[in-house]
CSV table of C-alpha atoms in Angstrom, one decimal:
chain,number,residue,atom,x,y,z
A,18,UNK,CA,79.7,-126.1,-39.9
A,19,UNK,CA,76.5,-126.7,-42.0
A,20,UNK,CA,77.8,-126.0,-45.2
A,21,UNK,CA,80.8,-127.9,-44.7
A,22,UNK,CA,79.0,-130.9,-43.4
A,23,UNK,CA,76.8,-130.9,-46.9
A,24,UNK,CA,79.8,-131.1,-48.6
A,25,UNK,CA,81.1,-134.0,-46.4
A,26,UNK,CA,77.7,-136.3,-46.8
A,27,UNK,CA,78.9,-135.8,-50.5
A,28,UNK,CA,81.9,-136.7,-50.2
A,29,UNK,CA,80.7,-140.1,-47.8
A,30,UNK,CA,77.7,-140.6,-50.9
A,31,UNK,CA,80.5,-140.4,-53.3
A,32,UNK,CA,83.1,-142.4,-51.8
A,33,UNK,CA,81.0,-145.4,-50.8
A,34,UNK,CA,82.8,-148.6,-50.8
A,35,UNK,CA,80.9,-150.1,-53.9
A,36,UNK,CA,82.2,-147.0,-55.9
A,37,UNK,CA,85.9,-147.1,-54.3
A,38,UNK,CA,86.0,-150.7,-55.5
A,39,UNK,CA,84.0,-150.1,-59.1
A,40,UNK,CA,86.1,-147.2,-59.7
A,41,UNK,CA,89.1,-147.6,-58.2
A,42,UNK,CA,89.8,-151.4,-58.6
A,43,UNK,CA,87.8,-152.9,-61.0
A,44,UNK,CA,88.6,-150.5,-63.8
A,45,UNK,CA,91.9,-150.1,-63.0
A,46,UNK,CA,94.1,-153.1,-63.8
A,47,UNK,CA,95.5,-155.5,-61.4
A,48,UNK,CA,97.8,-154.3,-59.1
A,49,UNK,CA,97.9,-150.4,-60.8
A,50,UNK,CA,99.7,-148.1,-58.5
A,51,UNK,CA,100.0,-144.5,-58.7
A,52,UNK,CA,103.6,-142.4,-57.0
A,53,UNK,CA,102.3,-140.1,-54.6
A,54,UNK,CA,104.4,-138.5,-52.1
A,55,UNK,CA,105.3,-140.5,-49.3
A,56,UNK,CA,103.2,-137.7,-47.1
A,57,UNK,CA,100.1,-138.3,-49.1
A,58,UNK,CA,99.8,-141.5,-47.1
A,59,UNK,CA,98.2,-139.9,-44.5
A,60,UNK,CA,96.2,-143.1,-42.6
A,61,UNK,CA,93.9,-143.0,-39.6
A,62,UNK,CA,97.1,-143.9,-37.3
A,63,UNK,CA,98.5,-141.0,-38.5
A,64,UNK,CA,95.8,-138.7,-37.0
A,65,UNK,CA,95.9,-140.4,-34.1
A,66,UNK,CA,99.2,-139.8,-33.5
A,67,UNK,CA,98.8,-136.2,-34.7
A,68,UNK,CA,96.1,-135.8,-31.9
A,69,UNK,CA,98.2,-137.1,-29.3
A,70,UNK,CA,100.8,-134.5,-30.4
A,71,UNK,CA,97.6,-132.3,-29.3
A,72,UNK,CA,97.6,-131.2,-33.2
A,73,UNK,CA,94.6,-128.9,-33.5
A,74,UNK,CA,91.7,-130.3,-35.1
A,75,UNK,CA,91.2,-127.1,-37.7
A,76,UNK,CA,94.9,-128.3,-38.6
A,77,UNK,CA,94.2,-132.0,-39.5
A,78,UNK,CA,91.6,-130.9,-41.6
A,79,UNK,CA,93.9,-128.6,-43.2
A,80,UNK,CA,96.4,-131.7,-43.3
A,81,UNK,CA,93.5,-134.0,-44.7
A,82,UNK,CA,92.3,-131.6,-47.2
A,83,UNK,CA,95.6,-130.6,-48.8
A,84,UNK,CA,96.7,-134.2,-48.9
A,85,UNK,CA,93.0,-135.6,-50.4
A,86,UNK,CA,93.1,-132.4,-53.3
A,87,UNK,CA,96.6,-133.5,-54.5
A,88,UNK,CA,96.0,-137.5,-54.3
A,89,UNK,CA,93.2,-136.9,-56.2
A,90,UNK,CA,94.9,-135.1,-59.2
A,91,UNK,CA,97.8,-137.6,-59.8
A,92,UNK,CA,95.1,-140.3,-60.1
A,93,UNK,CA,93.3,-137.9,-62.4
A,94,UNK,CA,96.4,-137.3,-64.4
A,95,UNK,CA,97.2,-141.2,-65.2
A,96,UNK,CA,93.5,-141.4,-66.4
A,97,UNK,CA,92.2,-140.2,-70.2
A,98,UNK,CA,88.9,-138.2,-70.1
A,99,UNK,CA,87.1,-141.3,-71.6
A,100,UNK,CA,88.4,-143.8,-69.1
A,101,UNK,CA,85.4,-144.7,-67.0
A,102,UNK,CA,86.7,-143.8,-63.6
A,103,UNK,CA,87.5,-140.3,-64.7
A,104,UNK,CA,83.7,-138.6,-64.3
A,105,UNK,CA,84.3,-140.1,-60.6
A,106,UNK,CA,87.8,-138.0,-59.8
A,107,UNK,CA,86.2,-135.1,-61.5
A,108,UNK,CA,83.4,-135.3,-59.1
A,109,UNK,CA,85.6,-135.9,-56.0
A,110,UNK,CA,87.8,-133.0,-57.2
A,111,UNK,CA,84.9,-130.4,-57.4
A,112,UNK,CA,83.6,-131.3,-53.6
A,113,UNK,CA,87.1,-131.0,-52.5
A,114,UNK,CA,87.4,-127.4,-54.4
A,115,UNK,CA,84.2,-126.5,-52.4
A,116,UNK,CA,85.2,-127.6,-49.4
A,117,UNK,CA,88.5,-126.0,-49.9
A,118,UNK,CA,86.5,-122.6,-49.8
A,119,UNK,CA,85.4,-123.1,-46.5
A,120,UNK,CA,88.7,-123.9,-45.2
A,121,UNK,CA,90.1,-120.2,-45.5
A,122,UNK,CA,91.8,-120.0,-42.2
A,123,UNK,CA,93.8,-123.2,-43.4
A,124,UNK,CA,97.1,-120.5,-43.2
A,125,UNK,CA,100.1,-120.5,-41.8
A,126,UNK,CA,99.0,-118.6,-39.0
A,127,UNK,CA,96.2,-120.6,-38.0
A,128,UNK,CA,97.7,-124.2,-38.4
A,129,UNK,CA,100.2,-125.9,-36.2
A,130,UNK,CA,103.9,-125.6,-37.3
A,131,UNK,CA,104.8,-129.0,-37.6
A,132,UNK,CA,101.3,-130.2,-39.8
A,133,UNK,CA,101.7,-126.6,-41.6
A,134,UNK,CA,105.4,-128.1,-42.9
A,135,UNK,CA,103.7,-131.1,-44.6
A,136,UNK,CA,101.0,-129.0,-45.7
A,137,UNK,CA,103.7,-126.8,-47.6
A,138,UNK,CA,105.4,-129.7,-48.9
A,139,UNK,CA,102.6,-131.6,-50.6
A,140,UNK,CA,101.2,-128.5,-51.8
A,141,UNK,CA,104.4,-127.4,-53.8
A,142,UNK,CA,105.0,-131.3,-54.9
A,143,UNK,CA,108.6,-131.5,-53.4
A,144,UNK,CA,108.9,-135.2,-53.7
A,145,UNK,CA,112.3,-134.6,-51.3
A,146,UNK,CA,110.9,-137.4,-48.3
A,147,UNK,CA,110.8,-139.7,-50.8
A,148,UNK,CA,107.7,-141.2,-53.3
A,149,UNK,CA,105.4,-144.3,-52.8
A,150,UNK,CA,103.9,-146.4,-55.3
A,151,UNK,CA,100.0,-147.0,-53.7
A,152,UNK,CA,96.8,-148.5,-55.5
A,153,UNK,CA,94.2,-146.2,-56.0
A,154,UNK,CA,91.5,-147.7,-54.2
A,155,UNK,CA,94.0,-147.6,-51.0
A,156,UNK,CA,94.3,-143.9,-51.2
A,157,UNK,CA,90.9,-143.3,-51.2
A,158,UNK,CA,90.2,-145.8,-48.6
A,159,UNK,CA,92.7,-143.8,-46.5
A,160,UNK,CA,91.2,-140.4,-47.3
A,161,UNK,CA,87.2,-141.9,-46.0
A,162,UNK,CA,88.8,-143.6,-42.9
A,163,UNK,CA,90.5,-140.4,-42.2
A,164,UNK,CA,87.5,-138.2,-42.9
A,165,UNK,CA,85.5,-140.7,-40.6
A,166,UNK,CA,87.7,-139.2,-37.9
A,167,UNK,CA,87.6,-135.8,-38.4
A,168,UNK,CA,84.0,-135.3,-39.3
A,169,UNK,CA,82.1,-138.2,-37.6
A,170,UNK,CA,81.5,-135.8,-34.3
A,171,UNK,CA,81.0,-132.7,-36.1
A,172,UNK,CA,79.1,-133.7,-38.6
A,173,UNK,CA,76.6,-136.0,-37.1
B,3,UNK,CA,89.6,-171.5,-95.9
B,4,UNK,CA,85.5,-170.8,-95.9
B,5,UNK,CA,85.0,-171.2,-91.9
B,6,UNK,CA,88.6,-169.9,-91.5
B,7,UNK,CA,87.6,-166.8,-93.1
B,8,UNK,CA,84.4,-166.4,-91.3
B,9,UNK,CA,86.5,-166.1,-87.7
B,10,UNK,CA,88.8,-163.6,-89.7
B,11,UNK,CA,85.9,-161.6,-90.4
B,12,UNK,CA,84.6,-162.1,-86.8
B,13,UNK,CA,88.1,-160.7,-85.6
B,14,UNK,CA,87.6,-157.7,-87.9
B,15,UNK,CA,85.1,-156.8,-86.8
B,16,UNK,CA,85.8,-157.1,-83.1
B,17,UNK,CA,89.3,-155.4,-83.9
B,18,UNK,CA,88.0,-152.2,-85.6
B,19,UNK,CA,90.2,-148.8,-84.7
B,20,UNK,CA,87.3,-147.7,-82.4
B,21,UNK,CA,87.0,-151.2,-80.5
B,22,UNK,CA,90.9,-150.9,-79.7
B,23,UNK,CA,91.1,-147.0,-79.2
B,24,UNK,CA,88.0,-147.4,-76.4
B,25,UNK,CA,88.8,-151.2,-74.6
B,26,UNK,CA,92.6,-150.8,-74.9
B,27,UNK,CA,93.5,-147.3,-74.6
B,28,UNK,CA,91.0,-145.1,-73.1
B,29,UNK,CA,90.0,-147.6,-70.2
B,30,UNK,CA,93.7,-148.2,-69.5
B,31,UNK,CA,95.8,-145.8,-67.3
B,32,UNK,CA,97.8,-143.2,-69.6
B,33,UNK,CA,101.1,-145.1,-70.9
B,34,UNK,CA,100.0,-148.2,-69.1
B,35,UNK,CA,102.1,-151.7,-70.5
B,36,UNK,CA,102.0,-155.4,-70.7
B,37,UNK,CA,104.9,-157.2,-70.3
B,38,UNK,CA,105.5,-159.7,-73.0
B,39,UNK,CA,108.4,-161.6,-74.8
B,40,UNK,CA,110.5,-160.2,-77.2
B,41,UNK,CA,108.5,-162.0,-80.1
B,42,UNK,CA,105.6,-161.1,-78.9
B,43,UNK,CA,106.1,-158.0,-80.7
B,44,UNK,CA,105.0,-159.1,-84.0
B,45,UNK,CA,104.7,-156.4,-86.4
B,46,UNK,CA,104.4,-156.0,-90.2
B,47,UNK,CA,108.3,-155.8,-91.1
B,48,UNK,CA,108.8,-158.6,-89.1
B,49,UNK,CA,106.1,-160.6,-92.0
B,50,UNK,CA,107.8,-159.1,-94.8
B,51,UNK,CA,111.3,-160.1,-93.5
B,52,UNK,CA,110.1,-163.3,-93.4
B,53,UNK,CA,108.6,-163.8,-96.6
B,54,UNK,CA,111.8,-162.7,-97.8
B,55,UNK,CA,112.9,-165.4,-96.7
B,56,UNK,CA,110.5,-167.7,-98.0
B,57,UNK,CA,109.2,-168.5,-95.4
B,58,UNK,CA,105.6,-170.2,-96.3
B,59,UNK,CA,102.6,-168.8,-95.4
B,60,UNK,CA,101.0,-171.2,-93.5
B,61,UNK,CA,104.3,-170.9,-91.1
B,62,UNK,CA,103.4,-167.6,-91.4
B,63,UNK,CA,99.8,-167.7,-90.0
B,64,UNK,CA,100.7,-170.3,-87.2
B,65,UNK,CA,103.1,-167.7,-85.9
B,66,UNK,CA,100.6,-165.1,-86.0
B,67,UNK,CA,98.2,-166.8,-84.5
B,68,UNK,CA,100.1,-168.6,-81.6
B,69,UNK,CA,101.6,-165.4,-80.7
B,70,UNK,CA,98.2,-163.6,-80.5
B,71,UNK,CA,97.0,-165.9,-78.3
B,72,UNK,CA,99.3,-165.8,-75.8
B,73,UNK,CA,99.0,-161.4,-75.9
B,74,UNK,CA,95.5,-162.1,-75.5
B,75,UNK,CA,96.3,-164.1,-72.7
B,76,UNK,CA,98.6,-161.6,-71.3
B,77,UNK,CA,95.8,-158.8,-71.6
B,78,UNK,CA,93.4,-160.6,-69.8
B,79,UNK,CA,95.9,-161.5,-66.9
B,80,UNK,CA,96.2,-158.2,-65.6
B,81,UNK,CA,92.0,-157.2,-65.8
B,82,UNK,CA,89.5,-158.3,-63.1
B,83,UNK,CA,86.5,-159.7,-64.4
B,84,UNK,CA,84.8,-156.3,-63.8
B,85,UNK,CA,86.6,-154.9,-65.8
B,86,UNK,CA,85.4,-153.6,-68.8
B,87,UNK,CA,88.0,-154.2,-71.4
B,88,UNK,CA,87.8,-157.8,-69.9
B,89,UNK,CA,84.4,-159.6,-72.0
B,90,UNK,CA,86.3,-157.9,-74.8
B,91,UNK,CA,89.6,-159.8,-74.7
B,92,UNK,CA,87.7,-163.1,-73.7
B,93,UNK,CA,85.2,-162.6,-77.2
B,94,UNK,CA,88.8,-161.8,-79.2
B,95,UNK,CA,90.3,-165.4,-77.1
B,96,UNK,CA,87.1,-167.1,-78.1
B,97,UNK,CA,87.6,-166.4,-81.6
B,98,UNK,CA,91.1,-167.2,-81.7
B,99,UNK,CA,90.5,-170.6,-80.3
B,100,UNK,CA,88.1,-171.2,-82.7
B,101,UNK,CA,90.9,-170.3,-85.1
B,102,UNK,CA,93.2,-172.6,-83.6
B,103,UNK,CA,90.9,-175.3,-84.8
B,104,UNK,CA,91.7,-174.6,-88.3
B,105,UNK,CA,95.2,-175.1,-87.9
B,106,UNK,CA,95.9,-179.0,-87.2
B,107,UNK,CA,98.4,-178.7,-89.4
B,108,UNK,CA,100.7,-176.2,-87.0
B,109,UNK,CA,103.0,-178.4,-86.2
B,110,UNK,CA,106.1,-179.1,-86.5
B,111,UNK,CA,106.4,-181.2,-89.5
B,112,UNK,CA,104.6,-178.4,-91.6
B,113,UNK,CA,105.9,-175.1,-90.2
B,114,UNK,CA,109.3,-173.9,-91.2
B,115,UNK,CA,112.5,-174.7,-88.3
B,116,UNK,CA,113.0,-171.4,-87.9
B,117,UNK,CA,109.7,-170.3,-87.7
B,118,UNK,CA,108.6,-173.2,-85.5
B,119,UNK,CA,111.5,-172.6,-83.1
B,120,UNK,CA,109.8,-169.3,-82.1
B,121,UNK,CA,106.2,-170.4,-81.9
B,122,UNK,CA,107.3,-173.4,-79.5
B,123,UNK,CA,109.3,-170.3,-77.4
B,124,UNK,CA,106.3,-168.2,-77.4
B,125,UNK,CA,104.2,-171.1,-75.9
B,126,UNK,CA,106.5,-172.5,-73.7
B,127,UNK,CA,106.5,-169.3,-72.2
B,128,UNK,CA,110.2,-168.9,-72.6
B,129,UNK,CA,111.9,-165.5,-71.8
B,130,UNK,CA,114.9,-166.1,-72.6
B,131,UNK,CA,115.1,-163.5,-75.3
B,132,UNK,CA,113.7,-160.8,-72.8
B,133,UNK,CA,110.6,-159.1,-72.4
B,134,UNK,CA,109.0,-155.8,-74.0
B,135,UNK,CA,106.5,-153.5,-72.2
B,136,UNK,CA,104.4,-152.6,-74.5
B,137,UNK,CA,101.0,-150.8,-74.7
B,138,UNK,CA,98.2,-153.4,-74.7
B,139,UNK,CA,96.8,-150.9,-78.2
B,140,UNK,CA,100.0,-151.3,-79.9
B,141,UNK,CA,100.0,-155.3,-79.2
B,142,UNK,CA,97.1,-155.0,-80.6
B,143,UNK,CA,97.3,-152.6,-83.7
B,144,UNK,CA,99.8,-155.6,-84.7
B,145,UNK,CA,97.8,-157.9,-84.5
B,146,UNK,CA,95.5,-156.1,-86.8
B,147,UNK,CA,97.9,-155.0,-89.4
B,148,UNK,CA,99.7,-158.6,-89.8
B,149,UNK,CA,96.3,-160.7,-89.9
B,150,UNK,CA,95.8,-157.9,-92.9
B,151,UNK,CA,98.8,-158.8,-94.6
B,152,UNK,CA,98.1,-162.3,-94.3
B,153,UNK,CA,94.4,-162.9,-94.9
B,154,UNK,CA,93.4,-160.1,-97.1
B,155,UNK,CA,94.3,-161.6,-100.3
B,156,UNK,CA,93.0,-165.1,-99.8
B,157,UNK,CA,89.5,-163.8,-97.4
B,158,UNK,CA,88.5,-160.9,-99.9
């Protein structure tokens, strides 16, 4: 875990809610909302949920991780390279390509059928359940909540 | 014209390429608009159309800069204080208000009807015509090539 849980105090000194609301608020203008699919809304109720589905934990960090790597692209793909909130994403999206590497066993065979699906689905973009229209800062709130729960414990 | 042409020069200055590329494009989402009214959209063959007409040019100028101010307006409606395209469109309303203050004579009895019938529309707020969505650079970018057409002769 101790390489993973570096990468997660970056991610919580990254994602602090003074830069979420610099970055993904302020310099965005009012009311900006990005499509993601309707499974990249992945909130704390839905891990709890999950968990009382007895969803492995290994398999909502999977979920968590796939959904975070792709939210973060489509806001990085509305934004030019010289738009002051674009630095930020590129940061967020290199600690979630390293933690990605630590996440090998994030597979088919090692992650529960039902989360595996949704995995799948965001990775390959099928927009089929439907797309949602969130703010920015909202997505990233959901993706700290959500990491609050998975690593809180672990990564103490 | 002296003080007049000192504000133009002001808004030159403030309304440089660079100035617009940076405040209005790069820190603006990719493709981002404003909605505004149909006459909003004042652009360069809409001047010459009109000075075909004969229209004069001081009904010229009070179209120009009534309908700039309300874009300006329109900008600065969708950006938090924080952000940073925001002190910039409040310096560009300062110096069209200052503007305003040359142009007592804007009124009805000495702008021409037809003219006059679209300034009072684009400050009543009236859509009636419909609105645009356009790119706050390209609202801009107009702004910049009429106030060309209009002062550079008589502010050399």
């Amino acid at each position: 875990m101790q390489k993973e849980c570096r990468i997660i105090e970056a991610l919580q000194n990254k994602l602090t809610y003074r830069q979420r609301l610099q970055y993904m608020k302020h310099y965005f203008p009012i009311n900006y909302t990005v499509n993601v699919q309707f499974e990249e809304v992945l909130r704390a109720s839905n891990i709890t949920r999950l968990r009382d589905q007895n969803v492995s934990e290994l398999s909502l960090r999977c979920l968590w991780l796939s959904v975070n790597s792709q939210v973060l692209l489509k806001i990085g793909a509305v934004l030019l390279e010289k738009h002051l909130s674009w630095e930020y994403i590129q940061d967020l999206c290199l600690l979630f390509e390293h933690l990605a590497e630590e996440y090998e066993d994030c597979n088919q065979g090692n992650v529960d059928t039902n989360v595996w699906d949704v995995v799948e689905q965001v990775l390959t973009g099928d927009t089929g359940s439907g797309q949602k229209a969130v703010r920015p800062k909202a997505l990233l709130d959901n993706c700290v909540k959500v990491m609050w729960m998975l690593y809180s414990e672990s990564c103490k």
